[in-house]
Short mmCIF file of C-alpha atoms in Angstrom, two decimals:
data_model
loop_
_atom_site.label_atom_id
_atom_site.label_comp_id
_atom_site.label_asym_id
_atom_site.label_seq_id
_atom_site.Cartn_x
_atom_site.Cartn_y
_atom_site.Cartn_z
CA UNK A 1 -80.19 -206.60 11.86
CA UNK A 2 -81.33 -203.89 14.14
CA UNK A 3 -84.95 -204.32 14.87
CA UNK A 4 -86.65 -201.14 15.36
CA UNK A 5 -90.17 -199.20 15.07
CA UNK A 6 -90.94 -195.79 14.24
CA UNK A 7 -94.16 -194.01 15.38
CA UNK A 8 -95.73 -191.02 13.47
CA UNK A 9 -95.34 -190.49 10.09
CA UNK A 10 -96.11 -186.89 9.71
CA UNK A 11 -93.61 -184.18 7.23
CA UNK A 12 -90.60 -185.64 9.82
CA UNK A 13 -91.08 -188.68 10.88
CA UNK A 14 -92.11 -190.26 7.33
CA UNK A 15 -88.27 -189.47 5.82
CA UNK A 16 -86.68 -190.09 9.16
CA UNK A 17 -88.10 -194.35 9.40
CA UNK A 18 -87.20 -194.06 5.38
CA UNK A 19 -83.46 -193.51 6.28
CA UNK A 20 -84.11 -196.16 8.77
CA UNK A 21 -85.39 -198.93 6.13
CA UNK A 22 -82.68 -197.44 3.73
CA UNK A 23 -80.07 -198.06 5.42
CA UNK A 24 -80.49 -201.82 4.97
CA UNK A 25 -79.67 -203.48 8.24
CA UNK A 26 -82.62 -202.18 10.16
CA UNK A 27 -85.93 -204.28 10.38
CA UNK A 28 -88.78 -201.25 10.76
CA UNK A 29 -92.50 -201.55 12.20
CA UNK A 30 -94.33 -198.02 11.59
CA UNK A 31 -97.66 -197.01 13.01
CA UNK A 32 -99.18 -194.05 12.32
CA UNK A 33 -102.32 -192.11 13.87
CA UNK A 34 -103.71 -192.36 10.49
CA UNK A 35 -103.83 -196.05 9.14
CA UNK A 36 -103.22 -194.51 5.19
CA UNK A 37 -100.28 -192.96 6.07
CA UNK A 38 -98.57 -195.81 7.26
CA UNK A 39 -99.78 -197.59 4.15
CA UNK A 40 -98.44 -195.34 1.91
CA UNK A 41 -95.16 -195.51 3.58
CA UNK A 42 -95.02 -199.74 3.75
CA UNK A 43 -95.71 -199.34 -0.16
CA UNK A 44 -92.65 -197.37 -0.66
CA UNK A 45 -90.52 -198.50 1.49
CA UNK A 46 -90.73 -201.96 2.40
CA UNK A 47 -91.55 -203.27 6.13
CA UNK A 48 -94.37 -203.49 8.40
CA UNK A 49 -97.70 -201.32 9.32
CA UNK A 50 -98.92 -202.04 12.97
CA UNK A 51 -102.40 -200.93 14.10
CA UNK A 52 -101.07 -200.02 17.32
CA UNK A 53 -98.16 -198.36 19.45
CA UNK A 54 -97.73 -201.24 21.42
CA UNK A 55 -97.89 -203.87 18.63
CA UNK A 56 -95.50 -201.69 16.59
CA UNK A 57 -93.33 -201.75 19.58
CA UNK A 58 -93.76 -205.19 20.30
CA UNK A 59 -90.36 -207.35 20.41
CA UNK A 60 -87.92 -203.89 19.03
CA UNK A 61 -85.31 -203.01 20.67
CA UNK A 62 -85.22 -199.46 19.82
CA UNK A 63 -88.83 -197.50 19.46
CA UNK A 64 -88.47 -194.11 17.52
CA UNK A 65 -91.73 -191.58 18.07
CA UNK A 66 -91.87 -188.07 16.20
CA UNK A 67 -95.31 -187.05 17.23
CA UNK A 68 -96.79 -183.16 17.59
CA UNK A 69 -96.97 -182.37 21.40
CA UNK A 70 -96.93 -183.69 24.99
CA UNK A 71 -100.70 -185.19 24.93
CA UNK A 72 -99.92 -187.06 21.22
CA UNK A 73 -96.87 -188.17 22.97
CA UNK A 74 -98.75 -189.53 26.10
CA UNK A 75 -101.20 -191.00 24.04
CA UNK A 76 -98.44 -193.46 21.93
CA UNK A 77 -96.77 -194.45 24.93
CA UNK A 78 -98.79 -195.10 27.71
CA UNK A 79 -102.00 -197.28 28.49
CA UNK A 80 -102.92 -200.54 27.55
CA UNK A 81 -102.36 -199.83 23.32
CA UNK A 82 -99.37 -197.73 24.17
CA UNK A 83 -95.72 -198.44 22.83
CA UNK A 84 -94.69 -198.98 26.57
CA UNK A 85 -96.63 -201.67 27.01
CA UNK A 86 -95.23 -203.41 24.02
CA UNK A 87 -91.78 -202.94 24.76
CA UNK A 88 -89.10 -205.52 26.57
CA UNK A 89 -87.14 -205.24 29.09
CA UNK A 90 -84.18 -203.35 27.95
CA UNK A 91 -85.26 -202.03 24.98
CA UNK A 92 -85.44 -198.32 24.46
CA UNK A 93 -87.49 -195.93 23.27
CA UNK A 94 -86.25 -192.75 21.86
CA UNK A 95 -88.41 -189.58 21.28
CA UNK A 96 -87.96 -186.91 18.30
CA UNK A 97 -91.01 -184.78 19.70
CA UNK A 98 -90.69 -181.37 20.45
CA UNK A 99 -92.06 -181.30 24.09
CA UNK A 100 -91.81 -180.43 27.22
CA UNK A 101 -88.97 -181.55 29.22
CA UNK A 102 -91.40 -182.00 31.87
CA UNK A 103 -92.93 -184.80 29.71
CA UNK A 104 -89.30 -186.36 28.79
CA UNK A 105 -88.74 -186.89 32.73
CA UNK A 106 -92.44 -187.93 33.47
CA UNK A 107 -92.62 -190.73 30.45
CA UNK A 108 -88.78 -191.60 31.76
CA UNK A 109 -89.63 -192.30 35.13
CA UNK A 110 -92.76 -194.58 33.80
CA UNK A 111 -89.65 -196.52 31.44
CA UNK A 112 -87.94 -197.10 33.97
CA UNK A 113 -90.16 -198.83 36.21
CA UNK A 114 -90.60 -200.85 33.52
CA UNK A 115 -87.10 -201.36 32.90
CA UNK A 116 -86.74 -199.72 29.56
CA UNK A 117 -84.65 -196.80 29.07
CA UNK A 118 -85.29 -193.34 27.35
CA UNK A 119 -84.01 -191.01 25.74
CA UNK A 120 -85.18 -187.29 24.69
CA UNK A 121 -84.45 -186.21 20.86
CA UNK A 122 -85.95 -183.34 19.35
CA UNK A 123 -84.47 -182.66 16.36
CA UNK A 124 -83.70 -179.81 14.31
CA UNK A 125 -83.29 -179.10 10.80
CA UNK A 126 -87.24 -178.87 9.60
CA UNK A 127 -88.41 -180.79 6.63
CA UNK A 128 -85.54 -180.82 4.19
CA UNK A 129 -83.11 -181.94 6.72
CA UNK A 130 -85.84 -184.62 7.68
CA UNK A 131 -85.36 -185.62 3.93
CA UNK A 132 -82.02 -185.38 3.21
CA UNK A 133 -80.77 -187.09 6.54
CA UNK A 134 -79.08 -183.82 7.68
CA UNK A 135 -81.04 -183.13 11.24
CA UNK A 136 -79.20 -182.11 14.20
CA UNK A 137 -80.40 -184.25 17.30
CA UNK A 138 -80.26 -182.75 20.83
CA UNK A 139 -80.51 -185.70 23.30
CA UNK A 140 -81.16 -186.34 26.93
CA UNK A 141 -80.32 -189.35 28.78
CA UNK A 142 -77.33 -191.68 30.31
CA UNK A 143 -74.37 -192.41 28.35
CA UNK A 144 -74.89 -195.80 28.24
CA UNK A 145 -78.39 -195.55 26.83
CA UNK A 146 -77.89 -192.83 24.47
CA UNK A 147 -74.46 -195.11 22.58
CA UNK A 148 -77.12 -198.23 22.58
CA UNK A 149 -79.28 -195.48 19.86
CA UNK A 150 -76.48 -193.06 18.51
CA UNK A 151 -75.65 -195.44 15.46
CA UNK A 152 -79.10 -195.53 14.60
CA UNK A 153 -79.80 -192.03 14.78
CA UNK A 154 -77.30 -191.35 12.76
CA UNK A 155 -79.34 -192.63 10.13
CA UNK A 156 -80.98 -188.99 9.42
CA UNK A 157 -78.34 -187.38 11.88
CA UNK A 158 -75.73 -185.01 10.72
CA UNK A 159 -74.98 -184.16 14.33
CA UNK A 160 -76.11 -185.79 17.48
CA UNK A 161 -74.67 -184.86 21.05
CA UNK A 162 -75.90 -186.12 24.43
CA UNK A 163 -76.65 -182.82 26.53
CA UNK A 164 -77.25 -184.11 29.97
CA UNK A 165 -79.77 -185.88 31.60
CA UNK A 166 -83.55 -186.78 30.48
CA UNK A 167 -84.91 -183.73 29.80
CA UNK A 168 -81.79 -181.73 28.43
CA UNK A 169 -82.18 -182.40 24.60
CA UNK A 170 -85.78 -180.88 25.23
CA UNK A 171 -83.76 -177.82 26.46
CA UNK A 172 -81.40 -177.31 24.29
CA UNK A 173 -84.12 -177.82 21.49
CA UNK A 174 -85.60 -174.59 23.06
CA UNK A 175 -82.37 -172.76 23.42
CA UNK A 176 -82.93 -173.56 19.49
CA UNK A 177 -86.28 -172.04 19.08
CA UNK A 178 -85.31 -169.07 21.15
CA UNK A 179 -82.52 -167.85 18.54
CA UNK A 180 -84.91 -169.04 15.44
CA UNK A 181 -87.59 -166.56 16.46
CA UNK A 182 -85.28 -163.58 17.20
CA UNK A 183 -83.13 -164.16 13.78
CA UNK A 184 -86.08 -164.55 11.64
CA UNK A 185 -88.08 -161.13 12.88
CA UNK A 186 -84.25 -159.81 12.56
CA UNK A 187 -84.23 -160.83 9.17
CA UNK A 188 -88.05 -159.85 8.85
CA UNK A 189 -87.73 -156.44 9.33
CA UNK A 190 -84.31 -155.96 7.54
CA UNK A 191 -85.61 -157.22 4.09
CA UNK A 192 -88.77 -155.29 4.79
CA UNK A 193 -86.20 -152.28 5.49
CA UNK A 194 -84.42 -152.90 2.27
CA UNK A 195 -87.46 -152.86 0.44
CA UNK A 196 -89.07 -149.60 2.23
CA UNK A 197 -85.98 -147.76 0.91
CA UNK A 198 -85.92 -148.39 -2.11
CA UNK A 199 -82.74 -150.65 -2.33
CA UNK A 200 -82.68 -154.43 -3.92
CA UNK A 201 -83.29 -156.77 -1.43
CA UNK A 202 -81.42 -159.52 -3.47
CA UNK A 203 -78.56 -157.27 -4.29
CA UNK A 204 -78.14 -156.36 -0.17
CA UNK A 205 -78.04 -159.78 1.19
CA UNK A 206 -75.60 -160.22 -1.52
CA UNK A 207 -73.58 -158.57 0.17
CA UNK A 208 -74.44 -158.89 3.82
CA UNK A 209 -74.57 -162.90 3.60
CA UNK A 210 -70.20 -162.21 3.44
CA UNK A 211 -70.87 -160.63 6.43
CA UNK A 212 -71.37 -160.58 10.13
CA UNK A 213 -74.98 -160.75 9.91
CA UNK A 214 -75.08 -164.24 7.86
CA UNK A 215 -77.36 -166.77 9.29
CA UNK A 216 -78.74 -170.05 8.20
CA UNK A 217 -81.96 -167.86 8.05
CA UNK A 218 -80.99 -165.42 5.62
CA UNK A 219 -78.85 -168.17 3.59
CA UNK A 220 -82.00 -170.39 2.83
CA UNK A 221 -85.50 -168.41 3.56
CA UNK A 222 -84.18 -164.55 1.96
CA UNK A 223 -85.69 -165.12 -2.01
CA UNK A 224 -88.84 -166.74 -0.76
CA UNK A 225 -89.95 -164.06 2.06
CA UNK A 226 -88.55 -161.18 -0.73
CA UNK A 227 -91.10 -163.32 -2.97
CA UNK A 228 -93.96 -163.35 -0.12
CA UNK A 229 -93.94 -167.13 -0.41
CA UNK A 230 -94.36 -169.34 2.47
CA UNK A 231 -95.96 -173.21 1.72
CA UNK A 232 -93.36 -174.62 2.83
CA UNK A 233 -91.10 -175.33 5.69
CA UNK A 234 -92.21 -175.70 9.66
CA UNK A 235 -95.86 -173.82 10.21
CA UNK A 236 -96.49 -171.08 12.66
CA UNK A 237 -98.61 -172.93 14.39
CA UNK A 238 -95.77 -175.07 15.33
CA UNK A 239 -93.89 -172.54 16.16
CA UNK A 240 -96.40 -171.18 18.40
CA UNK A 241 -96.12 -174.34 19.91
CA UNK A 242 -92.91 -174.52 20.79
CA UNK A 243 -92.27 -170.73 22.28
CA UNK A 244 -95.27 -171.38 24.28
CA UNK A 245 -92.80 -174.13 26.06
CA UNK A 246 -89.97 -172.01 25.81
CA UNK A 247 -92.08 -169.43 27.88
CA UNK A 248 -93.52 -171.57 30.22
CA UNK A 249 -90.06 -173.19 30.91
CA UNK A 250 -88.39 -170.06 31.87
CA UNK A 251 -91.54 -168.92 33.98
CA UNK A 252 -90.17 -171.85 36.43
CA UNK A 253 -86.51 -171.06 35.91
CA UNK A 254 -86.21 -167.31 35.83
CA UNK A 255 -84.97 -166.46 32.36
CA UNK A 256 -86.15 -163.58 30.61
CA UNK A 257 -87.37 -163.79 26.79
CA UNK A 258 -88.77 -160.58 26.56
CA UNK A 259 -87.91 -161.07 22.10
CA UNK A 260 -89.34 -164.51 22.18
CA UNK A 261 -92.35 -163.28 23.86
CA UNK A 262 -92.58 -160.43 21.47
CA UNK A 263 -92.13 -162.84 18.72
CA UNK A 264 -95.11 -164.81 20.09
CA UNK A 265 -97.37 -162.51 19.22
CA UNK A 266 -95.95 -161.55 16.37
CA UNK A 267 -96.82 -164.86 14.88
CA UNK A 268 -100.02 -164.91 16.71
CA UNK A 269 -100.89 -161.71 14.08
CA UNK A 270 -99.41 -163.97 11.09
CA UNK A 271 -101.87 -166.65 12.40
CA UNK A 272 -105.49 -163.84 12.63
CA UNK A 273 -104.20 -163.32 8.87
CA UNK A 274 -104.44 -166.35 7.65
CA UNK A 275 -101.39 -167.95 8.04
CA UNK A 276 -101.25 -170.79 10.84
CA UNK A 277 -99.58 -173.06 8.05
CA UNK A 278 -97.47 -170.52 6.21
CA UNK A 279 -93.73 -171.24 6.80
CA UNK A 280 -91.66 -169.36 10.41
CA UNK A 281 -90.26 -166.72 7.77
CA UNK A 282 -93.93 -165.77 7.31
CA UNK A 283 -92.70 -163.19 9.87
CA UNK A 284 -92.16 -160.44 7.14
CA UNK A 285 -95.93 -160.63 5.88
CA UNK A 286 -97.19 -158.96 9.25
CA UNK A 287 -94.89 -156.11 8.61
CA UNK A 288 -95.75 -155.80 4.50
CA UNK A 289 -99.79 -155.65 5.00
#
């Protein structure tokens, strides 16, 4: 039995250590920044609560974190209460954050000096792949490593591919946020089109979904941002988040996102109206007020 513990519990990581503990042949320790949380989740799925990173991590060999940012991220791994210290020699720990890949090659280089390995996982999909154990998982790493974790992963996986080194499944994830932001203000302003001229939205995806411009995008978020509904899904403020990586990243490598920094703001106008948790697709609001 694979012996393994999961830290942060939030919309993500909650289903994700589920799958884990479902799967039957995987003994799971969860900790959680917020004690309740990890209560809630022992109650319903069988296992352990630890009060700390590093007793959660004590003894696993494979130690699964899905926090919100570089700092939270720092914070579970490192210092005396942090997972690191907790961990074996040759165990692994394996990180669904969406961070910096600066952080993924920083919080490697600590591993291995303590001879643990890492990998880098952010994961795609949003809540209802989180759920349904459909995510996509971009990882960073060695080969040898990242086959100790895959079969595990695949847990809540759909797909899972090793990109490069530590710090590549960081930037892939942001090749990933990069497209999201241009389809959805794509999609934004088309619906918002439709409506302006009097056509039925509904009616003209209809027929564009068979189309060239199809996306996952206009497949699953179309009838709620035609409906002005957005509690649900990943927040703005999230997505904030992550461009403001994505844009900092290509500051030190040269790319140009002149759409992704448009975007940015774009969402930083959803946000001054209201709507820092309102779902990505939130996007068409701004142009309906």
């Amino acid at each position: 039995m694979a012996e393994v513990a999961f830290l942060g519990l939030g919309v993500m990581g909650y289903p994700m250590a589920g799958h884990l503990k479902g799967r039957g042949d995987c003994d799971v320790v969860v900790y959680n920044r917020t004690a309740a949380r990890a209560q809630k989740w022992v109650a319903e799925h069988g296992g352990v609560a630890a009060p700390t990173p590093r007793e959660a991590a004590r003894g696993r060999a494979i130690v699964f974190a899905c926090v919100g940012n570089d700092d939270d991220l720092r914070a579970v791994t490192l210092g005396p209460d942090g997972a690191f210290a907790g961990m074996a020699k040759g165990a692994v720990f394996v990180d669904h954050t969406t961070a910096s890949a600066d952080v993924a090659r920083e919080l490697a280089r600590e591993a291995e000096k303590r001879g643990l390995g890492f990998v880098d996982a952010p994961v795609s999909g949003g809540q209802a792949g989180a759920e349904n154990g459909a995510l996509t998982v971009m990882c960073g790493g060695d080969e040898a490593t990242f086959a100790m974790v895959e079969p595990a992963i695949a847990a809540y996986a759909r797909a899972c591919k090793l990109m490069g080194p530590v710090g590549s499944g960081q930037l892939a994830k942001m090749v990933n946020q990069i497209c999201i932001a241009g389809l959805v203000q794509g999609l934004a302003e088309g619906l918002h089109f439709a409506q302006r001229a009097g056509l039925d939205a509904e009616l003209v995806v209809d027929v564009i979904a068979k189309g060239a411009a199809q996306s996952w995008q206009m497949d699953n978020r179309h009838k709620t941002m035609i409906a002005g509904k957005f509690d649900f899904g990943f927040a703005v403020d999230w997505m904030r988040k992550d461009l403001a990586i994505c844009l900092d990243e290509a500051r030190r490598n040269g790319a140009h996102l002149p759409v992704a920094a448009l975007v940015d703001q774009f969402y930083s106008d959803v946000q001054a109206m209201g709507g820092r948790r309102w779902d990505t697709s939130s996007l068409i609001a701004r142009l309906q007020k």
